Amino acid sequence: MLPASAKAPHKQPHKQSISIGRGTRKRDEDSGTEVGEGTDEWAQSKVTVRPPDQLELTDAELKEEFTRILTANNPHAPQNIVRYSFKEGTYKPIGFVNQLAVHYTQVGNLIPKDSDEGRRQHYRNELVAGSQESAKVISETENLEEDEEPKELETEPGSQTDVPAAGAAEKVTEEELMTPKQPKERKLTNQFNFSERASQTYNNPVRDRECQTEPPPRTNFSATANQWEIYDAYVEELEKQEKTKEKEKAKTPVAKKSGKMAMRKLTSTESQTDDIIKLSQAAKIMERMVNQNTYDDIAQDFKYYEDPADEYRDQVGTLLPLWKFQNDKAKRLSVTALCWNPKYRDLFAVGYGSYDFMKQSRGMLLLYSLKNPSFPEYMFSSNSGIMCLDIHVEHPYLVAVGHYDGNVAIYNLKKPHSQPSFCSSAKSGKHSDPVWQVKWQKDDMDQNLNFFSVSSDGRIVSWTLVKRKLVHVDVIKLKVEGSTTEVPEGLQLHPVGCGTAFDFHKEIDYMFLVGTEEGKIYKCSKSYSSQFLNTYDAHNMAVDTVSWNPYHTKVFMSCSSDWTVKIWDHTIKTPMFIYDLNSAVGDVAWAPYSSTVFAAVTTDGKAHIFDLAINKYEAICNQPVAAKKNRLTHVQFNPIHPIIIVGDDRGHIICLKLSPNLRKMPKEKKGQEVQKGPAVEIAKLDKLLNLDRGQGWSWDWIQRESQRRQSENGRPSRG
C-alpha cells in the first residue's frame, strides 16, 4: 500500500513540492531525528521530481483543451511511391496508397452441432455448468456451519472426532471440485481490432483505357551555344527576311502606305496561319475517323458486300444505296453537274443551279469525298447558277465552270477562296445565253491551258489562259440547216442553232459532236468553222447529253427529253439502238470497265443500267432510287470503284453500288487465260454492231418496233 500522499494525483506538476505525513513530522520534531533516519522505506513519502526541460505553464494554459482527430489514414503508409510511365517516359508518383493496417488476425473454424466433436463439446459444457452449481451449494452450506458451531470448536479443542471428519470432507470436496472450480476462459473482445466500416472497403483504382504503340523516333542532339554561333544564326535569319522582302517587291508594285501596313500585319500573322493549317489538317483527319465509325455499316457494304441473290437471278442486277450527300446551304437548288476527280478517285465535284429560268437565284460548287459524307471538302458560292463543270486531267486542282448568265470561270482548289481565279466578262467575250457544257482540252502549242464551252447562243468558244487572263476564240457558230428566212430587202437570215451538249473524240483531237435544242447532232471539226462534217436527225426534243464510247472510236450515245436513248455509229446517219425509257431522260454515262455497259437516269426517279452484251433490247436493272417527286438530273460512274453517283433537282446526291450481275467480266475457262483490255472490249462491241448491220434494220422498222412496244406498255407514242 502506498501512502495517501503518493496516491493523490498532482494537479500542478510544474510546482516542486514534498508532501510528508503529519504524524511523522511531529515525531521527528520531538525526537530530533532527521527525516528518513530509522524509518522504513515504505513509510517514506514519494517525492515528485520535475524534469529539467519541462515548460512553465500558467493555469489557463493548463486548463486549455486540445482536440486530436483520428483518421483512417495509415501513418506508416509510404507517400512517395513512384512507377515508370511508358507513355510519358518518366517516373510518376502514385496518388492512391493502401491505407489499411492490420493489427490482429485469427483464423477460426466452425463445427456443426450434429457432428461428433460438436456433441462432445456440448456435453463437456453441461458438465462444467453442473459442477459450478454444486460448488456454489456446498460453499453456502459450509458458511452456515461455520457460523453455527464456532463455540464447540473453541471449547473442545482436543476432541478428535470432528476434526478428521472435517478434514475428510475438505479432502473430498477438493478432489471432486478441483476441475469445476477452474473458471471458464471467456474470450474478451480485442479493443484494438475495431475499425470503421469505411476503412474495410477498398478504394477502386482509377481505370484507364490505353493502347500501346511504337514510341516515336528520337534523336539526341547536343551543341554548345557560343557567341559566334548565336551571331551567325541572327545573320542567317536577317538574310532570309531580306530575300522574302525582295520577292514580295518583285511580285507586287510599290503600293501606298496603307498597303505597306497591311503587308506588315500579314507577315506578323504568318506563323499563326501555319499553326491553324496544321490544326485544320488534324481536325479533318479526326472528322473523317468519326464519320467512318458513324457510317461503319455503309463503309463495310461499300467495301465487301456483294448481293448473293445475283447467283439465282437470270441476267438481272440491283443497285445498293450507300451514302447520301446533301448540304443545308444548297437547299432548293438542283444538281446541274457531276464530275469525278481524275487523280483522287474518292473526290467528286457537284454543281448547283436551276433549270427553271423563272427561278434563277444563285449557284454553288461543292466537292465531296467518300471519306466524309457529312460535309463537303471544298465549298464555293457564285451569284449565278452553275450549269456545268469539268476537272483538268493533269491538273486536278483546276475546275472549269459554266454559269447560267453566260460567264465561264476557273476555280483553283489550292486557293480556297470564294472568288474564282479566272472569270470571263462582257469585255472578254462571255456568252449571251447559259453555258451548258465545258470541256478541258490538251495544251496548245505554247503550253497554255485551254478549254471549250458551248451555249444556247450558238457559239462554241475556245478559252485560253494567258497571263492571268482568259482569251477567247470562236471556233464555230451553229446554224440550223435547211431553214432560212427572207427579208424584204432580199437578204437571207439563217436561224442560230442553240447548243446544249458536246463531246470531243477520244483519239481524233479535231473532231467533236454538238447537240442542239432542235434535236439535231452536228459532227464538227476545229479546222472548219463554216460547215459541219455531218448532221444527224437524232431526237424530237432537245439533246441533253452526247458522249463518245471510251473504247470504240466509232460509237457515241445521245439522250433527250423525248424519253429515248440512242446509240450511233458516226459513219451512219441512222441509230444502231433505240431505247424508250417511258420518261424524260436527264443524263447518260458510259461505264469505264466495259464498252457495252451504260447508265441512264429519268425524271421519274429511276436509274437504268444497260449491258448490250447481255440484253440488247431491255435494261438489266430498272430501279427507283429517289422519290417520284424528285427528278433525277445527272449520273456518273466512278473510274475504279463499282459505284455510281446520281443527282436530283432537290440538291441530293445518292451513291449506289452495282451488284455483280451489272459488272460481269469474261469467265475464266480451265487451261485458258482470259483476255482483257481495250482490244477485247472493242471486239465485243464490234460483234454487236456487225450483227445489227447484218439484220438490215431500217429506220422505219425501228420506229414501228418502238411504237409496238409503246402500245404494249399502255401509253400513246410520241410519234
XYZ file of C-alpha atoms in Angstrom:
719
model
C 0.000 0.000 0.000
C 1.189 3.456 -0.877
C 0.692 6.464 1.419
C -2.137 8.855 0.760
C 0.206 11.483 -0.500
C 1.525 9.130 -3.141
C -1.935 8.125 -4.280
C -3.258 11.662 -4.675
C -2.850 12.980 -8.224
C -0.656 16.041 -8.675
C -2.791 18.728 -10.215
C 0.137 21.104 -10.711
C 3.125 19.125 -11.826
C 5.140 22.203 -12.632
C 5.481 23.132 -8.889
C 8.068 21.173 -6.925
C 6.561 20.025 -3.601
C 7.447 17.485 -0.898
C 4.482 16.036 0.992
C 5.208 14.401 4.353
C 2.686 12.789 6.695
C 1.579 14.803 9.716
C 2.373 12.093 12.326
C 5.877 11.556 11.101
C 6.555 15.294 11.043
C 5.576 15.681 14.798
C 7.515 12.591 15.771
C 10.598 13.850 14.022
C 10.410 17.241 15.681
C 10.028 15.658 19.134
C 12.759 13.086 18.744
C 15.066 15.424 16.926
C 15.916 12.870 14.337
C 16.182 13.696 10.638
C 13.676 12.605 8.112
C 14.440 9.206 6.727
C 16.543 8.000 9.599
C 15.168 4.959 11.337
C 12.010 4.874 9.318
C 11.003 2.148 6.922
C 11.265 2.697 3.224
C 7.566 2.031 2.665
C 6.618 4.737 5.179
C 8.583 7.394 3.341
C 6.596 9.725 1.111
C 7.179 9.764 -2.649
C 8.883 12.863 -3.974
C 7.930 14.100 -7.453
C 10.852 15.359 -9.444
C 10.321 17.814 -12.291
C 12.257 17.141 -15.460
C 14.690 19.901 -16.372
C 13.104 20.633 -19.775
C 9.510 20.951 -18.529
C 7.660 24.067 -19.685
C 6.444 26.702 -17.275
C 2.707 26.952 -17.989
C 0.010 29.087 -16.383
C -3.283 27.786 -15.049
C -5.161 28.995 -18.128
C -2.711 27.181 -20.390
C -3.003 24.029 -18.305
C -6.785 24.086 -18.495
C -6.765 24.616 -22.274
C -8.126 21.616 -24.173
C -6.514 20.206 -27.275
C -8.551 18.064 -29.617
C -6.983 15.341 -31.690
C -8.775 13.956 -34.692
C -8.382 10.324 -35.555
C -8.412 9.496 -39.246
C -8.473 6.250 -41.150
C -5.172 7.006 -42.843
C -2.241 4.786 -42.002
C 0.581 6.980 -40.652
C 3.119 4.347 -41.648
C 1.890 4.138 -45.248
C 4.531 5.345 -47.739
C 3.717 8.568 -49.548
C 6.497 8.644 -52.150
C 5.866 5.545 -54.265
C 6.636 6.091 -57.963
C 6.196 3.928 -61.010
C 7.575 4.211 -64.504
C 5.140 5.555 -67.145
C 5.838 4.182 -70.603
C 3.515 6.773 -72.150
C 5.448 9.806 -70.882
C 8.822 8.117 -70.416
C 9.283 9.296 -66.805
C 8.623 8.134 -63.243
C 5.227 9.322 -61.997
C 4.152 9.413 -58.314
C 1.201 7.233 -57.324
C -1.585 9.211 -55.672
C -3.571 6.287 -54.274
C -1.873 4.323 -51.439
C -3.443 1.448 -49.498
C -4.203 2.883 -46.006
C -5.392 -0.374 -44.395
C -3.252 -1.524 -41.421
C -3.865 -4.993 -39.967
C -3.334 -5.212 -36.160
C -4.687 -8.650 -35.427
C -5.785 -11.626 -37.468
C -7.020 -15.030 -36.345
C -8.139 -17.952 -38.406
C -11.253 -19.580 -36.908
C -13.398 -22.560 -37.727
C -16.990 -23.570 -37.116
C -18.052 -27.064 -36.005
C -21.637 -28.278 -36.787
C -23.731 -29.170 -33.725
C -24.729 -32.537 -35.226
C -21.135 -33.719 -35.629
C -19.310 -35.897 -33.083
C -16.984 -33.101 -31.997
C -19.954 -30.764 -31.557
C -21.747 -33.284 -29.308
C -18.577 -33.757 -27.174
C -18.192 -30.017 -26.651
C -21.860 -29.635 -25.741
C -21.637 -32.488 -23.171
C -18.441 -31.034 -21.682
C -20.058 -27.594 -21.302
C -23.055 -29.137 -19.483
C -20.751 -30.934 -17.027
C -18.837 -27.744 -16.290
C -22.060 -25.802 -15.721
C -23.434 -28.541 -13.310
C -20.210 -28.724 -11.304
C -20.201 -24.972 -10.856
C -23.761 -25.053 -9.445
C -22.902 -27.853 -6.991
C -19.816 -25.953 -5.850
C -21.943 -22.937 -5.087
C -24.357 -25.027 -2.945
C -21.532 -26.650 -0.949
C -19.834 -23.321 -0.264
C -23.087 -21.903 1.113
C -23.591 -24.847 3.478
C -20.041 -24.591 4.772
C -20.506 -20.939 5.591
C -23.672 -21.732 7.551
C -21.955 -24.495 9.555
C -19.076 -22.236 10.463
C -21.472 -19.605 11.764
C -23.479 -22.116 13.881
C -20.631 -24.096 15.591
C -17.839 -21.703 16.492
C -18.175 -22.308 20.246
C -17.921 -26.086 20.110
C -14.690 -25.879 18.283
C -13.293 -23.457 20.807
C -14.458 -25.342 23.985
C -13.277 -28.770 22.788
C -10.021 -28.147 21.108
C -8.693 -31.628 21.949
C -11.603 -33.584 20.561
C -10.535 -35.684 17.589
C -13.906 -36.894 16.425
C -14.908 -33.825 14.465
C -11.540 -32.848 13.097
C -10.853 -35.846 10.930
C -14.410 -35.705 9.637
C -13.967 -32.086 8.660
C -10.619 -32.821 7.127
C -12.073 -35.723 5.204
C -14.893 -33.534 3.966
C -12.431 -30.925 2.845
C -10.377 -33.534 1.034
C -13.426 -34.917 -0.707
C -14.611 -31.544 -1.859
C -11.150 -30.560 -3.048
C -10.724 -33.703 -5.080
C -14.189 -33.590 -6.560
C -14.273 -29.913 -7.268
C -10.714 -29.496 -8.485
C -11.668 -29.296 -12.131
C -15.029 -27.496 -11.936
C -13.592 -24.749 -9.745
C -11.396 -23.613 -12.640
C -13.254 -20.669 -14.220
C -14.102 -20.846 -17.922
C -11.906 -18.648 -20.064
C -14.125 -16.012 -21.537
C -12.927 -14.555 -24.802
C -12.534 -10.829 -24.434
C -13.102 -8.525 -27.356
C -9.944 -7.057 -28.769
C -10.311 -3.316 -28.368
C -7.507 -2.737 -30.847
C -9.333 -4.676 -33.567
C -12.066 -2.036 -34.048
C -12.085 -0.415 -37.482
C -14.518 1.826 -39.259
C -16.723 0.430 -41.963
C -15.271 2.840 -44.495
C -11.761 1.526 -43.879
C -12.882 -2.029 -44.667
C -13.785 -1.162 -48.284
C -11.046 -0.919 -50.843
C -10.752 2.189 -52.959
C -11.401 1.172 -56.553
C -8.374 2.102 -58.622
C -8.840 4.528 -61.491
C -9.135 2.565 -64.701
C -7.562 3.854 -67.894
C -8.079 2.556 -71.385
C -4.761 2.714 -73.129
C -3.192 1.354 -76.263
C 0.439 0.525 -76.722
C 2.102 1.940 -79.789
C 5.601 2.139 -81.049
C 7.466 5.055 -79.481
C 8.182 7.946 -81.816
C 11.703 8.120 -83.208
C 14.095 10.096 -81.099
C 17.448 11.637 -81.762
C 19.901 13.123 -79.337
C 21.281 16.492 -80.314
C 23.916 18.330 -78.382
C 25.730 21.538 -79.199
C 27.363 24.434 -77.471
C 25.775 27.852 -77.869
C 28.754 30.108 -78.335
C 28.602 33.780 -79.054
C 29.665 33.428 -82.679
C 27.072 30.695 -83.324
C 24.305 32.952 -81.989
C 25.609 35.737 -84.193
C 25.621 33.508 -87.294
C 22.046 32.408 -86.599
C 20.848 36.011 -86.412
C 22.673 36.859 -89.645
C 21.015 33.940 -91.480
C 17.581 34.992 -90.249
C 18.136 38.566 -91.427
C 19.226 37.327 -94.859
C 16.064 35.201 -95.168
C 13.889 38.179 -94.286
C 15.624 40.335 -96.872
C 15.129 37.710 -99.571
C 11.418 37.403 -98.806
C 11.058 41.178 -98.935
C 12.765 41.290 -102.344
C 10.436 38.583 -103.684
C 7.383 40.483 -102.452
C 8.628 43.679 -104.076
C 9.207 41.849 -107.358
C 5.716 40.381 -107.330
C 3.748 43.468 -106.338
C 4.420 47.079 -107.406
C 5.049 49.834 -104.923
C 1.828 50.470 -103.033
C 0.635 53.166 -100.711
C 1.367 53.362 -97.002
C -1.865 51.586 -96.202
C -0.773 48.685 -98.373
C 2.565 48.518 -96.545
C 0.796 48.440 -93.201
C -1.412 45.615 -94.416
C 1.637 43.627 -95.560
C 3.257 44.115 -92.157
C 0.129 42.757 -90.483
C 0.140 39.778 -92.803
C 3.779 38.961 -92.069
C 3.080 39.121 -88.338
C 0.238 36.609 -88.663
C 2.071 34.156 -90.940
C 3.119 31.965 -88.031
C -0.454 31.872 -86.732
C -1.829 30.763 -90.104
C 0.726 27.953 -90.286
C -0.405 26.662 -86.907
C -4.063 26.916 -87.927
C -3.351 24.968 -91.133
C -1.698 22.190 -89.135
C -4.625 22.111 -86.718
C -7.173 22.039 -89.543
C -5.409 19.072 -91.141
C -5.527 17.142 -87.865
C -9.168 18.124 -87.322
C -10.039 16.925 -90.839
C -8.494 13.526 -90.148
C -10.368 13.251 -86.841
C -13.639 14.201 -88.552
C -13.121 11.512 -91.167
C -12.442 8.899 -88.495
C -15.589 9.881 -86.599
C -17.659 9.653 -89.800
C -16.111 6.293 -90.615
C -17.244 4.992 -87.216
C -20.676 6.586 -87.635
C -21.256 5.109 -91.096
C -19.352 1.895 -90.417
C -22.096 -0.365 -91.784
C -22.230 1.606 -95.055
C -18.440 1.535 -95.380
C -18.463 -2.241 -94.870
C -21.143 -2.621 -97.570
C -19.176 -0.397 -99.936
C -16.017 -2.452 -99.493
C -17.214 -6.026 -99.097
C -20.934 -6.556 -99.704
C -21.950 -8.418 -102.856
C -25.608 -9.247 -103.436
C -25.814 -13.052 -103.053
C -29.196 -13.136 -104.829
C -27.479 -12.407 -108.165
C -26.493 -16.064 -108.414
C -30.168 -17.015 -108.641
C -31.264 -14.177 -110.925
C -31.166 -14.560 -114.692
C -29.043 -11.675 -116.003
C -30.681 -9.095 -113.743
C -28.939 -6.909 -111.172
C -29.696 -4.409 -108.413
C -28.338 -1.156 -107.014
C -27.443 -0.930 -103.306
C -27.890 2.568 -101.804
C -24.852 3.712 -99.842
C -24.293 7.331 -98.814
C -26.468 10.374 -99.371
C -24.718 13.716 -99.767
C -26.542 16.963 -99.014
C -25.802 20.387 -97.579
C -28.045 22.951 -95.934
C -26.552 25.805 -97.963
C -27.504 24.072 -101.219
C -31.196 23.656 -100.383
C -33.729 24.460 -103.112
C -31.007 24.099 -105.750
C -30.789 21.375 -108.396
C -27.769 19.235 -109.129
C -26.748 20.526 -112.561
C -23.328 18.871 -112.968
C -21.319 15.900 -111.626
C -17.669 15.055 -112.251
C -15.190 12.684 -110.576
C -11.661 13.877 -109.903
C -9.262 12.055 -112.277
C -6.476 11.756 -109.669
C -8.243 11.459 -106.306
C -10.804 8.760 -107.097
C -12.862 9.317 -103.932
C -13.394 13.043 -104.641
C -16.122 14.406 -106.914
C -17.411 17.876 -107.768
C -21.064 18.924 -107.760
C -22.522 21.975 -109.474
C -25.723 23.542 -108.156
C -28.129 25.782 -110.025
C -31.614 25.638 -111.516
C -33.011 24.537 -114.884
C -36.106 26.724 -114.405
C -35.392 30.125 -115.942
C -38.098 31.623 -113.703
C -36.250 30.574 -110.523
C -32.710 31.735 -111.098
C -31.008 32.956 -107.935
C -27.538 31.701 -107.053
C -25.162 28.780 -107.566
C -22.703 26.684 -105.611
C -19.713 24.445 -106.303
C -19.130 21.703 -103.725
C -16.531 18.945 -103.664
C -17.386 15.853 -101.613
C -15.221 12.917 -100.558
C -16.377 9.383 -99.850
C -14.266 9.570 -96.683
C -16.504 12.296 -95.223
C -20.120 12.141 -96.442
C -21.390 14.607 -93.833
C -19.692 17.789 -95.051
C -18.024 18.905 -98.308
C -14.257 19.232 -98.580
C -14.455 22.478 -100.588
C -17.254 25.000 -100.929
C -17.610 27.902 -103.383
C -20.572 30.178 -103.990
C -21.490 32.263 -107.019
C -24.057 34.897 -107.908
C -25.324 32.882 -110.871
C -26.288 29.229 -111.121
C -23.611 26.728 -112.193
C -24.815 24.685 -115.162
C -21.718 22.589 -115.987
C -18.187 21.837 -114.808
C -15.094 19.834 -115.720
C -11.857 18.949 -113.866
C -8.496 19.054 -115.623
C -6.831 15.662 -116.082
C -3.226 16.713 -115.498
C -4.023 19.494 -113.011
C -6.785 18.017 -110.808
C -6.971 21.193 -108.715
C -8.365 23.268 -111.621
C -12.152 23.216 -112.117
C -13.741 24.897 -115.153
C -17.312 26.097 -114.612
C -20.065 27.466 -116.859
C -22.736 29.794 -115.431
C -26.331 30.478 -116.323
C -25.519 34.140 -117.074
C -23.066 33.122 -119.834
C -19.814 33.527 -117.915
C -17.140 30.878 -117.591
C -14.787 30.659 -114.624
C -11.907 28.587 -113.263
C -11.635 27.696 -109.582
C -8.293 26.728 -108.041
C -8.631 24.268 -105.158
C -5.160 25.204 -103.912
C -6.516 28.672 -103.173
C -9.813 28.008 -101.387
C -11.317 31.460 -101.743
C -14.891 32.307 -102.549
C -13.888 34.067 -105.769
C -12.675 32.157 -108.858
C -9.099 32.521 -110.047
C -10.193 33.307 -113.619
C -13.522 34.604 -114.852
C -14.857 35.956 -118.143
C -16.707 39.222 -118.549
C -18.674 41.169 -121.130
C -15.423 42.651 -122.458
C -13.695 39.271 -122.744
C -16.381 37.621 -124.903
C -18.794 35.969 -122.477
C -21.777 34.048 -123.825
C -25.119 35.777 -124.097
C -27.043 32.645 -123.032
C -26.481 29.914 -120.430
C -23.349 27.812 -120.798
C -24.491 24.171 -120.975
C -21.158 22.340 -121.093
C -17.402 22.927 -120.716
C -14.559 20.542 -121.570
C -10.817 20.772 -120.932
C -8.560 20.135 -123.928
C -4.870 19.461 -124.440
C -2.485 22.370 -124.038
C -1.884 24.485 -127.121
C 1.450 24.971 -128.920
C 2.612 27.478 -126.292
C 1.768 25.081 -123.425
C -1.157 27.222 -122.320
C -4.187 25.655 -120.691
C -7.399 25.831 -122.705
C -10.979 24.560 -122.575
C -14.104 24.739 -124.765
C -17.633 25.853 -123.939
C -20.998 25.603 -125.687
C -24.015 27.823 -125.107
C -27.556 28.449 -126.286
C -26.303 31.473 -128.251
C -24.914 29.050 -130.854
C -21.256 29.807 -130.181
C -18.599 27.193 -129.413
C -15.735 29.100 -127.838
C -12.163 28.119 -127.020
C -10.815 29.753 -123.861
C -7.049 30.013 -123.232
C -5.303 31.026 -120.004
C -2.672 33.592 -120.914
C -1.003 35.616 -118.147
C -3.900 35.517 -115.710
C -6.395 36.340 -118.426
C -8.944 34.357 -120.378
C -8.520 34.821 -124.115
C -11.425 33.581 -126.224
C -11.654 32.420 -129.829
C -14.946 31.468 -131.541
C -14.413 28.025 -133.053
C -17.788 27.635 -134.782
C -21.207 29.209 -134.793
C -24.134 26.829 -135.053
C -26.773 27.363 -137.738
C -29.962 25.456 -138.393
C -29.511 23.877 -141.813
C -32.354 23.954 -144.337
C -34.269 26.757 -142.605
C -33.781 30.271 -143.941
C -35.993 33.333 -143.805
C -36.050 36.010 -146.485
C -36.127 39.669 -145.588
C -37.966 42.172 -147.850
C -34.644 43.625 -148.945
C -33.776 40.224 -150.417
C -31.404 39.101 -147.691
C -31.489 35.612 -146.208
C -31.268 35.077 -142.432
C -30.077 31.754 -141.023
C -31.552 30.981 -137.592
C -28.932 30.254 -134.950
C -28.718 26.741 -133.512
C -28.810 26.501 -129.736
C -26.067 24.205 -128.459
C -26.874 22.122 -125.382
C -24.131 19.456 -125.208
C -20.899 18.463 -126.902
C -18.095 15.909 -126.580
C -14.664 15.541 -128.161
C -13.400 12.387 -129.811
C -11.059 10.300 -127.669
C -8.420 9.847 -130.392
C -9.145 12.405 -133.119
C -8.466 15.740 -131.433
C -10.073 17.992 -134.029
C -13.429 16.141 -134.221
C -16.303 16.724 -131.812
C -20.093 16.320 -131.611
C -22.599 19.027 -130.702
C -26.209 18.505 -129.614
C -28.823 21.254 -130.059
C -32.226 22.241 -128.723
C -33.732 21.373 -132.107
C -32.875 17.692 -131.529
C -30.056 17.541 -134.087
C -26.467 16.426 -133.566
C -23.669 18.006 -135.617
C -20.296 16.440 -136.206
C -17.853 19.328 -136.346
C -14.165 19.985 -136.754
C -11.942 22.613 -135.192
C -10.466 23.341 -138.614
C -13.782 24.182 -140.327
C -15.872 26.939 -138.809
C -18.283 27.441 -141.707
C -19.745 23.969 -142.236
C -20.396 20.672 -140.470
C -18.857 17.281 -141.235
C -22.185 15.541 -140.758
C -25.691 16.122 -139.408
C -27.861 13.596 -137.535
C -31.628 13.965 -137.074
C -31.389 12.479 -133.619
C -34.331 13.449 -131.407
C -37.661 15.232 -131.397
C -36.687 17.414 -128.422
C -33.516 18.982 -127.048
C -30.446 16.765 -126.828
C -29.365 16.597 -123.185
C -26.142 14.591 -123.465
C -23.751 13.427 -126.193
C -20.947 11.035 -125.219
C -18.345 9.048 -127.151
C -17.703 5.429 -126.183
C -14.464 5.206 -124.130
C -13.290 2.111 -126.063
C -14.799 2.140 -129.559
C -13.847 5.106 -131.719
C -16.950 4.960 -133.941
C -19.718 4.685 -131.353
C -21.374 7.513 -129.465
C -24.563 7.823 -127.424
C -27.199 10.528 -127.006
C -30.240 11.099 -124.821
C -33.106 13.563 -124.885
C -36.234 14.676 -123.102
C -38.262 12.757 -125.738
C -37.822 9.669 -123.474
C -35.239 7.953 -125.707
C -31.599 6.902 -125.539
C -29.880 6.190 -128.883
C -26.569 4.588 -129.777
C -24.932 5.678 -133.041
C -22.158 4.800 -135.426
C -20.839 8.169 -136.568
C -20.338 6.816 -140.093
C -24.081 6.052 -140.385
C -26.883 8.590 -140.074
C -29.360 6.147 -138.527
C -29.040 4.950 -134.905
C -27.942 1.407 -134.130
C -30.012 1.027 -130.938
C -33.026 2.929 -129.606
C -34.331 2.593 -126.046
C -37.555 4.157 -124.790
C -37.454 4.708 -121.004
C -41.066 5.936 -120.527
C -39.909 9.252 -119.057
C -37.707 12.212 -119.898
C -34.040 11.189 -119.757
C -31.832 13.514 -117.720
C -28.376 12.066 -118.392
C -26.486 9.007 -119.676
C -22.949 7.791 -118.996
C -20.719 5.003 -120.287
C -19.187 2.564 -117.791
C -15.381 2.778 -117.545
C -14.955 -1.015 -117.200
C -16.961 -2.212 -120.209
C -17.698 -0.956 -123.719
C -21.280 -2.291 -123.658
C -22.484 -1.031 -120.253
C -24.072 2.382 -119.742
C -26.419 4.024 -117.239
C -29.317 6.451 -117.669
C -31.497 8.405 -115.218
C -35.032 9.649 -115.802
C -37.253 12.288 -114.275
C -39.483 9.698 -112.578
C -36.694 8.906 -110.074
C -35.415 5.698 -111.724
C -31.931 4.573 -112.673
C -31.480 2.231 -115.649
C -28.412 0.049 -116.283
C -27.915 -1.497 -119.745
C -25.458 -4.144 -120.913
C -25.671 -4.684 -124.672
C -23.659 -7.899 -124.422
C -26.329 -9.455 -122.158
C -29.559 -7.891 -123.433
C -29.823 -5.645 -126.492
C -33.499 -4.830 -126.012
C -34.093 -4.019 -122.353
C -32.253 -2.753 -119.305
C -30.886 -5.348 -116.910
C -31.710 -3.050 -113.971
C -34.670 -0.645 -113.592
C -34.701 0.596 -110.034
C -36.233 3.668 -108.364
C -33.519 5.390 -106.339
C -35.423 8.544 -105.312
C -38.960 9.655 -104.636
C -41.209 10.253 -107.624
C -41.311 13.947 -106.771
C -37.520 14.139 -107.161
C -36.376 14.361 -110.767
C -33.008 12.752 -111.435
C -30.742 15.057 -113.425
C -27.243 13.518 -113.702
C -25.344 10.239 -113.312
C -21.623 9.373 -113.293
C -19.597 6.157 -112.917
C -16.617 6.035 -110.570
C -13.375 5.370 -112.512
C -12.227 2.427 -110.354
C -14.924 1.508 -107.816
C -18.164 -0.308 -108.816
C -20.367 2.623 -107.777
C -22.338 5.411 -109.420
C -23.494 8.784 -108.114
C -26.899 10.213 -109.029
C -28.102 13.796 -108.526
C -31.664 15.145 -108.390
C -33.413 18.509 -108.525
C -33.595 18.762 -104.698
C -29.840 19.044 -104.243
C -29.286 15.431 -103.127
C -26.534 13.142 -104.403
C -27.030 9.400 -103.863
C -24.199 6.873 -104.081
C -25.203 3.382 -105.337
C -23.212 0.155 -105.621
C -23.604 -2.110 -108.638
C -24.385 -5.756 -107.963
C -22.164 -8.455 -109.570
C -24.599 -9.062 -112.466
C -24.246 -5.423 -113.555
C -20.482 -5.672 -113.958
C -19.940 -9.174 -115.316
C -16.497 -9.871 -116.708
C -15.496 -12.751 -119.060
C -15.464 -16.065 -117.220
C -12.220 -17.945 -116.877
C -12.009 -21.311 -118.614
C -9.831 -24.175 -117.487
C -6.436 -24.068 -119.124
C -7.128 -20.750 -120.874
C -6.243 -17.247 -119.818
C -8.982 -14.667 -120.009
C -8.086 -11.893 -122.391
C -8.692 -8.430 -121.026
C -8.031 -4.946 -122.233
C -9.311 -2.370 -124.744
C -8.924 -4.749 -127.696
C -11.336 -7.248 -126.148
C -13.889 -4.506 -125.387
C -13.673 -3.134 -128.928
C -14.144 -6.610 -130.401
C -17.150 -7.230 -128.149
C -18.912 -4.059 -129.313
C -17.887 -4.642 -132.929
C -19.565 -8.016 -132.841
C -22.851 -6.435 -131.743
C -22.660 -3.732 -134.389
C -21.971 -6.268 -137.157
C -24.938 -8.378 -136.075
C -27.269 -5.400 -136.216
C -25.966 -4.334 -139.602
C -26.403 -7.895 -140.911
C -30.059 -7.872 -139.868
C -30.579 -4.854 -142.133
C -32.735 -2.891 -139.721
C -34.065 0.304 -141.229
C -35.182 3.500 -139.555
C -38.830 2.743 -140.456
C -38.618 -0.689 -138.890
C -37.082 0.783 -135.692
C -39.923 3.314 -135.446
C -42.559 0.610 -135.953
C -40.920 -1.573 -133.288
C -40.791 1.372 -130.904
C -44.493 2.148 -131.472
C -45.373 -1.500 -130.887
C -43.582 -1.556 -127.550
C -45.197 1.724 -126.534
C -48.654 0.302 -127.222
C -47.758 -2.776 -125.158
C -46.764 -0.514 -122.250
C -50.238 1.070 -122.361
C -49.428 4.684 -123.301
C -49.632 6.600 -126.580
C -46.485 7.080 -128.612
C -44.905 10.493 -129.128
C -44.616 9.969 -132.922
